[in-house]
Amino acid sequence: MKPFDYVRAGSAQEAVRAGAEGRFLGGGTNLVDLMKLEIERPDKLVDVSRLATEEIEDGDDGLLVGAGVSNSALAGHPLVRERYPLLSTALLSGATQQLRNKATVGGNFLQRTRCQYFYDVFRACNKREPGSGCDALDGINRFHAILGASEHCIAVHPSDMAVAMAALDATVETLKPDGSTRSIPARSLHRLPGDTPHIDHVLEAGELITHVVLPASPPKRQLYRKVRDRSSYAFAVVSIALALDLQDGRLANVSIALGGVAHKPWRAERAEGILEDSRPDAELFANAADAELAHAVGHGHNDFKIDLSRRLIVAALRDLSESKREIAA
Amino acid sequence: MYPVSLDVNGKTVSAEVDARTSLLDLLRETLGMPGSKKGCDHGQCGACTVIVNGVRINSCLSLAVSHDGDAVTTVEGLADGESLSPLQKAFVSHDAFQCGYCTPGQLCSATALLDEIKRGEPSVVTDGKVTLNEEEIRERMSGNLCRCGAYNNIVDAILSVAGEPA
Ligand SMILES: Cc1cc2nc3c(=O)[nH]c(=O)nc-3n(C[C@H](O)[C@H](O)[C@H](O)COP(=O)(O)OP(=O)(O)OC[C@H]3O[C@@H](n4cnc5c(N)ncnc54)[C@H](O)[C@@H]3O)c2cc1C
Ligand code: SF4
Ligand code: FES
Ligand code: FES
């Protein structure tokens, strides 16, 4: 590991003042791992893991969650289990209890891809080394993207939590080094690779995630389902976060985000548009899934993900619209 | 170098560390407590599991300097003198290990798991009320790999202790 300076920030303001030329340290479960491999080589770490660790506050604008809250604390919080069950399930289906205890909300959003060529410093990877090429294109790309990829990178974002946050229309609150703040919809935090795949998200250098806000009244029916190679402790092959209401027999407030298919949590807007205000039935579900995946592209090993995603969307819609479970108003 | 001061198994210890030092290396190499094991050093196997401020974590992905002021329990701290903890006894009586390399991590993990159940923390297989059964144990212990495959006996050992006061 490359030597670096370490400072523990006492406040968000202190963190951004210290942070501009360094990197923020959350739980370190991704950053320290990548630093050991010298894929990440910061000169300075600004430890924000002790900031906003207990903050989960309910208000008129929704649930305010501190960026330092651990993944396990968020998943187990009574209000999250009650009002945002899909988020709780998404968090609990990620990693292991040991990792969830360390991992923070801020760090989970900004964890980097698990593309094996990104991790293997002897292989070509535009994300790690811009301009070097992409060995995944003709390599083992079973875990790679089918939507929104480019010829420069077909990696997927690995987070379960971020998929849930995108489906719930959460907002990411940040603080910049100049002291200004901004609110970014969770669905727009990450970007597609285009010809700059080394840039994962829209945050500027030194911009700190301070909070996340979950809307006060999410849809009443929620589901997170993760398809993976083992029943525990594995990244998603494909996952879905689905939220909707049933009003007078029609679908409303339909929100679908897919994980494991793109460089960011993928909001299935085409499918949402077809489903909204329609009566739920098998044909409608199939049409919506087909529309969403009409532009999906496989790269060989991951061709099966197109069909798998289609079936996952249909099954999730069927199960949730037939479900008897709704969250309390 | 950075000064760190920690409570390890009830004793205050201080050391000077390079910022790069993991909590695992601090415990094993500087503090002479080799009970916690290094399996993968990348957060994947659980051999390095220790309990920090009451919750289990992977000490290999934790920077020692970031734990200044924390309270750490390692496998060396589970027994009370010569008297093994109920879980340690159950691991012996259930043959819950073969080579033993993963065992310190399994024990720390299982010790913390019993507390998580008491606190009512859910897992992904929890449906409603948190109770302990085989499915829950398998899910909650999935971060501790055992190359010898002692899983079935590990589950039995934990189940046997679950009802008893810790
Ligand atoms: C073996 C293994 C299995 C895993 N399986 C899964 C899985 O199945 N599903 C899943 O979703 N995840 C999985 N993970 C990933 C895990 O969820 C992430 O490592 C974790 O969420 C990262 O959070 P952290 O706080 O440790 O981040 P860190 O490692 O501390 O930081 C990650 C990035 O975020 C930045 N950062 C941290 N906090 C802030 C902030 N407040 N503002 C701005 N930037 C910040 C850091 O600078 C860094 O770039 C797995 C990890 C491992 C090691
Ligand atoms: S898919 Fe992206 S991350 Fe993977 S090798 Fe190609 S450029 Fe790198
Ligand atoms: S040594 Fe820490 S998880 Fe393997
Ligand atoms: S007993 Fe040998 S690895 Fe578990």
XYZ file of C-alpha atoms and ligand atoms in Angstrom:
564
model
C 0.000 0.000 0.000
C 1.197 3.502 -0.811
C 1.888 5.663 2.268
C -0.729 8.280 3.101
C -1.632 10.810 5.761
C -4.598 10.181 8.011
C -6.898 12.692 9.707
C -10.088 12.049 11.617
C -12.657 14.759 10.873
C -14.647 16.169 13.787
C -17.406 17.623 11.612
C -18.585 17.667 8.011
C -17.154 21.174 7.598
C -13.804 20.023 8.897
C -13.927 17.021 6.556
C -14.448 19.064 3.402
C -11.787 21.564 4.413
C -9.319 18.719 4.933
C -10.658 16.563 2.136
C -10.245 18.435 -1.102
C -6.957 16.818 -2.045
C -7.591 13.487 -0.314
C -10.275 10.834 -0.076
C -12.955 10.271 2.510
C -12.797 7.080 4.547
C -16.111 5.525 5.528
C -16.040 1.941 6.751
C -13.091 1.342 4.444
C -14.476 -1.994 3.275
C -14.048 -1.012 -0.351
C -11.447 1.752 -0.230
C -8.930 -0.074 1.988
C -9.347 -3.205 -0.118
C -8.534 -1.228 -3.284
C -5.667 0.601 -1.573
C -4.063 -2.730 -0.681
C -4.049 -3.530 -4.384
C -2.849 0.008 -5.176
C -5.808 0.495 -7.480
C -6.664 3.441 -5.227
C -3.622 5.517 -4.205
C -4.754 8.506 -2.143
C -2.134 10.710 -0.471
C -4.475 11.472 2.349
C -7.457 9.854 4.031
C -10.024 11.990 5.786
C -11.878 9.678 8.168
C -15.595 10.532 8.176
C -16.688 7.229 9.693
C -17.488 8.843 13.047
C -19.712 11.565 11.571
C -23.507 11.272 11.592
C -23.376 7.665 12.716
C -26.539 7.655 14.818
C -28.601 10.131 12.857
C -31.915 8.656 11.711
C -34.583 11.316 12.137
C -38.187 11.287 11.040
C -39.666 14.603 9.870
C -42.288 16.078 7.557
C -39.845 15.951 4.662
C -39.126 12.287 5.216
C -36.528 10.215 6.959
C -33.144 11.888 7.285
C -30.289 9.389 7.445
C -26.707 10.359 8.286
C -24.052 9.271 5.784
C -22.121 7.578 8.581
C -24.957 5.267 9.639
C -23.867 1.671 9.180
C -25.612 -0.553 6.663
C -26.749 -2.892 9.461
C -28.070 -0.086 11.674
C -30.066 1.323 8.766
C -31.429 -2.081 7.758
C -32.503 -2.872 11.313
C -34.040 0.497 12.194
C -37.736 0.015 13.099
C -38.884 2.856 10.825
C -36.914 1.515 7.889
C -38.278 -1.987 8.380
C -41.790 -0.621 8.614
C -41.894 2.089 5.956
C -39.070 1.203 3.547
C -38.945 -2.607 3.723
C -37.383 -2.860 0.271
C -34.412 -0.834 1.489
C -34.013 -3.017 4.555
C -34.099 -6.154 2.409
C -31.650 -4.704 -0.111
C -29.167 -3.812 2.614
C -29.485 -7.173 4.335
C -29.010 -9.050 1.078
C -25.659 -7.337 0.532
C -22.302 -8.614 1.799
C -22.139 -10.109 5.327
C -23.015 -8.951 8.822
C -19.355 -8.103 9.508
C -19.158 -5.938 6.377
C -22.566 -4.339 6.924
C -21.515 -3.346 10.438
C -18.580 -1.382 9.005
C -20.029 -0.191 5.712
C -21.609 3.260 5.764
C -24.414 4.759 3.694
C -22.020 7.208 2.006
C -19.420 4.545 1.241
C -21.973 2.057 -0.038
C -23.174 4.550 -2.666
C -19.635 5.208 -3.847
C -18.249 1.666 -3.759
C -16.538 0.812 -7.020
C -17.315 -1.909 -9.546
C -16.387 -5.555 -8.901
C -15.380 -6.104 -12.563
C -12.534 -8.614 -12.240
C -10.412 -6.809 -14.836
C -10.687 -3.613 -12.823
C -9.246 -5.570 -9.876
C -6.523 -7.288 -11.920
C -3.808 -4.661 -12.413
C -2.213 -6.723 -15.187
C -5.267 -6.419 -17.423
C -6.520 -3.553 -19.584
C -9.202 -1.477 -17.920
C -10.347 2.001 -18.922
C -11.860 2.588 -15.525
C -8.603 1.927 -13.687
C -6.263 3.247 -16.404
C -8.073 5.528 -18.868
C -7.178 4.730 -22.469
C -5.785 1.255 -21.756
C -8.765 -0.620 -23.213
C -11.377 -2.934 -21.761
C -10.551 -6.606 -21.332
C -14.114 -7.387 -20.289
C -15.500 -6.752 -23.789
C -14.074 -10.019 -25.105
C -13.396 -11.567 -21.721
C -15.425 -13.348 -19.086
C -18.258 -10.860 -18.872
C -20.944 -12.887 -17.157
C -21.433 -10.209 -14.487
C -21.380 -7.259 -16.873
C -23.861 -4.713 -18.152
C -26.674 -5.233 -20.643
C -28.040 -1.686 -20.526
C -26.424 1.716 -21.027
C -22.886 0.369 -21.519
C -20.346 1.747 -23.980
C -17.511 0.332 -26.043
C -15.202 1.722 -23.361
C -16.670 -0.025 -20.337
C -19.373 -2.600 -19.626
C -18.999 -2.690 -15.834
C -21.953 -2.682 -13.456
C -22.417 -0.841 -10.197
C -22.431 -3.523 -7.501
C -24.501 -1.920 -4.734
C -27.805 -3.352 -3.569
C -28.538 -0.340 -1.371
C -28.170 2.163 -4.203
C -30.750 0.252 -6.276
C -33.230 0.488 -3.406
C -32.477 4.198 -2.921
C -33.067 4.857 -6.625
C -36.421 3.069 -6.554
C -37.517 4.947 -3.440
C -36.602 8.328 -4.984
C -34.239 9.103 -2.134
C -32.192 12.307 -2.229
C -28.469 12.507 -1.543
C -27.402 15.632 0.370
C -23.839 16.841 -0.072
C -21.435 19.483 1.188
C -18.769 20.948 -1.090
C -15.358 22.272 -0.064
C -16.566 25.851 -0.699
C -19.257 25.311 1.939
C -22.198 25.088 -0.470
C -24.630 22.180 -0.351
C -26.723 20.415 -2.931
C -29.408 17.740 -3.195
C -28.971 15.046 -5.811
C -31.684 12.499 -6.617
C -30.214 9.070 -5.782
C -31.203 7.869 -9.250
C -28.928 10.532 -10.797
C -25.928 10.089 -8.494
C -24.181 7.574 -10.728
C -23.516 8.015 -14.421
C -23.219 5.889 -17.525
C -19.655 5.106 -18.677
C -19.652 6.806 -22.091
C -16.052 7.556 -23.035
C -15.054 8.477 -19.457
C -15.651 5.251 -17.510
C -13.133 6.253 -14.845
C -15.799 8.633 -13.530
C -18.413 6.673 -11.579
C -20.663 9.440 -10.303
C -21.523 13.140 -10.508
C -19.861 14.285 -7.265
C -17.008 16.748 -7.538
C -13.595 16.238 -5.977
C -13.861 16.761 -2.242
C -17.670 16.751 -2.204
C -18.945 14.940 0.878
C -22.186 12.996 1.176
C -23.646 14.170 4.485
C -27.161 12.683 4.466
C -29.755 10.810 2.523
C -33.428 11.719 2.693
C -36.116 9.104 2.093
C -39.529 10.450 1.010
C -42.135 10.554 3.791
C -44.776 8.576 1.896
C -43.274 5.845 -0.266
C -45.519 3.468 -2.249
C -47.204 0.926 0.016
C -46.167 -2.229 -1.783
C -42.459 -2.853 -1.902
C -40.137 -5.648 -2.859
C -36.411 -6.206 -3.341
C -35.362 -9.423 -5.011
C -31.792 -10.430 -5.750
C -30.796 -13.211 -8.102
C -27.337 -14.500 -7.292
C -25.126 -17.536 -7.629
C -25.377 -18.498 -3.938
C -28.276 -17.901 -1.569
C -26.114 -15.699 0.652
C -22.991 -13.553 0.408
C -22.784 -12.945 -3.320
C -23.154 -9.898 -5.528
C -26.297 -9.673 -7.623
C -26.394 -11.218 -11.063
C -29.562 -9.177 -11.475
C -31.707 -7.544 -8.814
C -34.919 -5.541 -8.741
C -36.302 -2.946 -6.383
C -40.003 -2.462 -7.014
C -42.480 -0.149 -5.322
C -46.098 0.526 -6.280
C -49.586 1.252 -5.073
C -52.839 -0.336 -6.147
C -55.617 2.248 -6.410
C -59.073 1.105 -7.504
C -57.567 -1.907 -9.180
C -54.982 0.122 -11.107
C -51.242 0.407 -10.667
C -49.983 3.739 -9.364
C -46.679 5.304 -8.348
C -44.841 2.434 -10.023
C -41.129 2.600 -9.487
C -38.686 0.000 -10.767
C -34.905 -0.010 -10.379
C -32.688 -2.818 -11.625
C -29.310 -3.771 -10.196
C -26.517 -5.728 -11.842
C -27.472 -4.597 -15.334
C -25.797 -1.198 -15.776
C -23.091 1.218 -14.645
C -25.683 2.682 -12.305
C -28.925 1.612 -10.660
C -31.203 1.411 -13.690
C -34.579 3.065 -13.362
C -36.874 1.223 -15.748
C -38.703 4.316 -16.963
C -40.145 2.767 -20.098
C -41.679 -0.065 -18.101
C -42.922 2.352 -15.445
C -44.667 4.433 -18.123
C -46.499 1.416 -19.525
C -47.569 0.131 -16.102
C -48.749 3.374 -14.550
C -52.523 3.646 -14.303
C -53.101 0.243 -15.936
C -54.833 -2.841 -14.599
C -52.297 -5.453 -13.549
C -52.197 -8.594 -15.688
C -49.636 -10.955 -17.135
C -49.718 -9.470 -20.628
C -49.163 -5.952 -19.337
C -46.207 -7.116 -17.244
C -44.633 -8.883 -20.213
C -45.108 -5.811 -22.425
C -43.522 -3.561 -19.842
C -40.531 -5.856 -19.370
C -40.075 -6.254 -23.127
C -40.164 -2.504 -23.659
C -37.528 -1.951 -21.018
C -35.198 -4.581 -22.411
C -35.735 -3.766 -26.081
C -32.362 -2.033 -26.181
C -30.494 -4.498 -23.972
C -27.239 -5.831 -25.428
C -25.388 -8.936 -24.259
C -21.650 -9.440 -24.610
C -21.513 -13.226 -24.768
C -21.288 -14.640 -21.284
C -23.972 -12.310 -19.977
C -26.554 -12.792 -22.742
C -28.702 -14.777 -20.307
C -29.160 -11.669 -18.185
C -31.551 -10.183 -20.737
C -34.023 -13.022 -20.349
C -33.364 -13.237 -16.643
C -34.116 -9.538 -16.178
C -37.307 -9.858 -18.203
C -38.507 -12.743 -16.061
C -37.482 -11.018 -12.853
C -39.479 -7.900 -13.744
C -42.553 -9.968 -14.631
C -42.334 -12.153 -11.518
C -41.776 -9.202 -9.201
C -44.740 -7.309 -10.675
C -46.967 -10.355 -10.407
C -45.977 -11.137 -6.815
C -46.260 -7.579 -5.603
C -49.615 -6.857 -7.222
C -51.032 -10.121 -5.822
C -49.451 -9.625 -2.405
C -51.617 -9.041 0.630
C -48.898 -7.017 2.330
C -48.950 -3.260 2.418
C -47.012 -0.981 4.709
C -49.086 0.904 7.265
C -50.176 4.365 6.097
C 3.529 7.204 12.763
C 0.254 7.661 14.615
C -0.459 6.949 18.282
C -3.387 4.631 18.970
C -4.859 3.571 22.243
C -7.412 0.760 22.414
C -9.155 -1.377 24.939
C -8.328 -4.941 23.921
C -10.102 -7.650 25.904
C -10.500 -5.277 28.818
C -6.927 -3.964 28.911
C -5.835 -0.582 27.634
C -3.034 -0.885 25.111
C -1.143 1.834 23.257
C 1.038 1.666 20.176
C 2.516 3.784 17.393
C 1.299 2.664 13.983
C 1.916 3.438 10.332
C -1.401 4.655 8.891
C -1.375 1.614 6.581
C -1.497 -0.914 9.425
C -4.704 -2.935 9.584
C -6.346 -3.622 12.911
C -5.591 -7.296 12.233
C -1.857 -6.671 11.818
C -1.816 -4.451 14.894
C -3.355 -7.244 16.965
C -1.249 -10.048 15.566
C 2.091 -8.423 15.001
C 2.407 -5.438 17.307
C 0.313 -6.604 20.241
C 1.342 -10.259 20.042
C -2.196 -11.618 19.858
C -2.169 -14.070 16.949
C -5.589 -15.549 17.744
C -7.322 -13.521 15.027
C -6.373 -15.086 11.715
C -5.462 -13.716 8.312
C -7.169 -15.779 5.632
C -7.694 -13.576 2.606
C -6.837 -10.069 3.900
C -9.630 -8.740 1.627
C -12.827 -9.015 3.651
C -13.915 -12.242 2.026
C -13.355 -15.091 4.487
C -14.131 -13.864 8.018
C -11.052 -15.438 9.679
C -10.096 -12.004 11.027
C -13.495 -11.303 12.624
C -13.264 -9.399 15.926
C -15.874 -7.562 17.968
C -15.434 -3.765 18.075
C -17.684 -1.653 20.317
C -20.100 -4.569 20.497
C -20.369 -5.433 16.795
C -18.408 -7.875 14.664
C -16.240 -6.573 11.848
C -13.476 -7.785 9.531
C -10.278 -6.495 11.123
C -8.308 -6.951 7.878
C -10.209 -4.137 6.130
C -10.009 -1.819 9.136
C -7.197 0.659 9.578
C -5.807 0.458 13.099
C -5.521 4.240 13.297
C -9.242 4.618 12.638
C -9.960 2.516 15.750
C -8.213 4.798 18.207
C -10.327 4.791 21.365
C -12.375 1.681 20.489
C -13.007 -1.444 22.568
C -11.967 -4.663 20.841
C -12.751 -8.258 21.794
C -10.710 -10.980 20.126
C -10.896 -14.737 20.483
C -8.311 -14.418 23.300
C -10.911 -12.487 25.275
C -13.841 -14.907 25.032
C -12.841 -17.278 27.831
C -12.904 -16.260 31.482
C -9.408 -17.317 32.530
C -9.268 -21.100 32.049
C -13.011 -21.344 31.796
C -14.217 -21.471 28.196
C -17.285 -19.503 27.085
C -20.456 -21.540 26.446
C -19.877 -21.198 22.697
C -16.275 -22.335 22.952
C -17.392 -25.374 24.948
C -20.095 -26.102 22.397
C -17.573 -25.890 19.527
C -15.464 -28.524 21.327
C -18.339 -30.831 22.179
C -19.874 -30.568 18.681
C -16.615 -31.072 16.776
C -17.195 -27.701 15.150
C -13.716 -27.464 13.665
C -11.080 -29.540 11.954
C -7.884 -27.580 11.220
C -9.124 -24.730 13.427
C -7.897 -21.884 11.245
C -11.323 -20.332 10.770
C -12.379 -21.029 14.365
C -11.354 -17.764 16.080
C -13.366 -15.865 13.475
C -16.284 -18.294 13.754
C -16.305 -17.885 17.532
C -16.184 -14.083 17.489
C -18.855 -14.033 14.809
C -21.125 -16.447 16.670
C -20.640 -14.572 19.947
C -21.738 -11.332 18.294
C -24.556 -13.138 16.481
C -26.155 -14.180 19.783
C -26.124 -10.530 20.882
C -27.661 -9.436 17.568
C -30.512 -11.867 18.158
C -30.999 -10.500 21.690
C -31.110 -6.961 20.292
C -33.691 -8.084 17.743
C -31.616 -7.243 14.667
C -33.088 -8.774 11.506
C -31.329 -10.738 8.773
C -32.522 -11.110 5.196
C -34.308 -14.373 6.047
C -36.122 -12.869 9.049
C -39.884 -12.713 8.546
C -41.369 -10.637 11.330
C -40.023 -11.507 14.764
C -36.328 -12.289 15.154
C -35.777 -15.854 16.369
C -32.856 -18.198 16.056
C -33.088 -21.283 13.888
C -30.870 -23.133 11.464
C -31.759 -20.961 8.481
C -30.992 -17.782 10.442
C -27.661 -19.149 11.644
C -26.593 -20.176 8.167
C -27.484 -16.751 6.755
C -25.896 -14.829 9.609
C -22.707 -16.904 9.590
C -22.245 -16.685 5.810
C -19.337 -14.278 6.240
C -17.240 -16.966 7.907
C -15.897 -19.495 5.453
C -14.586 -22.855 6.613
C -12.268 -24.584 4.164
C -12.629 -27.830 6.122
C -16.384 -27.683 5.747
C -17.269 -27.946 9.434
C -20.430 -25.947 8.768
C -22.992 -28.473 9.972
C -21.317 -28.880 13.335
C -20.796 -25.120 13.671
C -24.537 -24.606 13.180
C -25.305 -27.329 15.767
C -22.874 -25.796 18.259
C -24.460 -22.361 17.947
C -27.992 -23.783 18.153
C -27.073 -25.669 21.316
C -26.025 -22.448 23.036
C -28.746 -20.203 21.661
C -31.223 -20.913 24.441
C -28.771 -20.595 27.329
C -27.878 -17.376 29.123
C -24.533 -16.265 27.669
C -16.454 -9.623 0.232
C -17.396 -8.497 -0.042
C -18.699 -8.750 -0.450
C -19.584 -7.706 -0.697
N -20.854 -7.987 -1.136
C -21.715 -6.953 -1.405
C -23.031 -7.197 -1.888
O -23.466 -8.339 -2.050
N -23.821 -6.124 -2.151
C -23.386 -4.842 -1.961
O -24.150 -3.914 -2.205
N -22.155 -4.592 -1.529
C -21.312 -5.615 -1.246
N -20.048 -5.345 -0.816
C -19.579 -3.972 -0.824
C -19.872 -3.205 0.422
O -21.268 -2.964 0.504
C -19.094 -1.889 0.314
O -17.727 -2.172 0.434
C -19.502 -0.897 1.369
O -20.864 -0.569 1.289
C -18.673 0.380 1.245
O -18.958 1.224 2.341
P -17.767 1.796 3.230
O -18.364 2.728 4.213
O -16.935 0.702 3.788
O -16.976 2.600 2.125
P -15.444 2.990 1.983
O -14.678 1.799 1.543
O -14.980 3.697 3.199
O -15.549 4.051 0.809
C -15.987 3.730 -0.497
C -15.887 4.993 -1.349
O -16.789 5.987 -0.889
C -16.111 7.193 -0.563
N -16.832 7.750 0.581
C -17.085 7.130 1.773
N -17.886 7.903 2.537
C -18.150 9.034 1.824
C -18.937 10.209 2.054
N -19.621 10.388 3.184
N -18.977 11.166 1.095
C -18.287 11.008 -0.055
N -17.532 9.927 -0.335
C -17.473 8.949 0.585
C -14.688 6.781 -0.283
O -13.790 7.841 -0.501
C -14.514 5.647 -1.291
O -14.233 6.156 -2.552
C -19.152 -6.382 -0.522
C -17.859 -6.114 -0.083
C -16.980 -7.141 0.165
C -15.587 -6.836 0.638
S -15.805 -3.279 -17.977
Fe -15.094 -1.290 -17.220
S -14.201 -1.836 -15.269
Fe -14.292 -3.743 -16.425
S -12.359 -3.928 -17.611
Fe -13.793 -2.856 -18.914
S -13.324 -0.699 -18.486
Fe -12.529 -1.842 -16.759
S -8.717 -12.113 6.536
Fe -10.255 -10.626 6.862
S -11.942 -11.463 5.829
Fe -10.334 -12.834 5.282
S -11.853 -25.789 10.596
Fe -10.416 -25.703 8.982
S -11.080 -23.913 7.926
Fe -12.658 -24.201 9.347
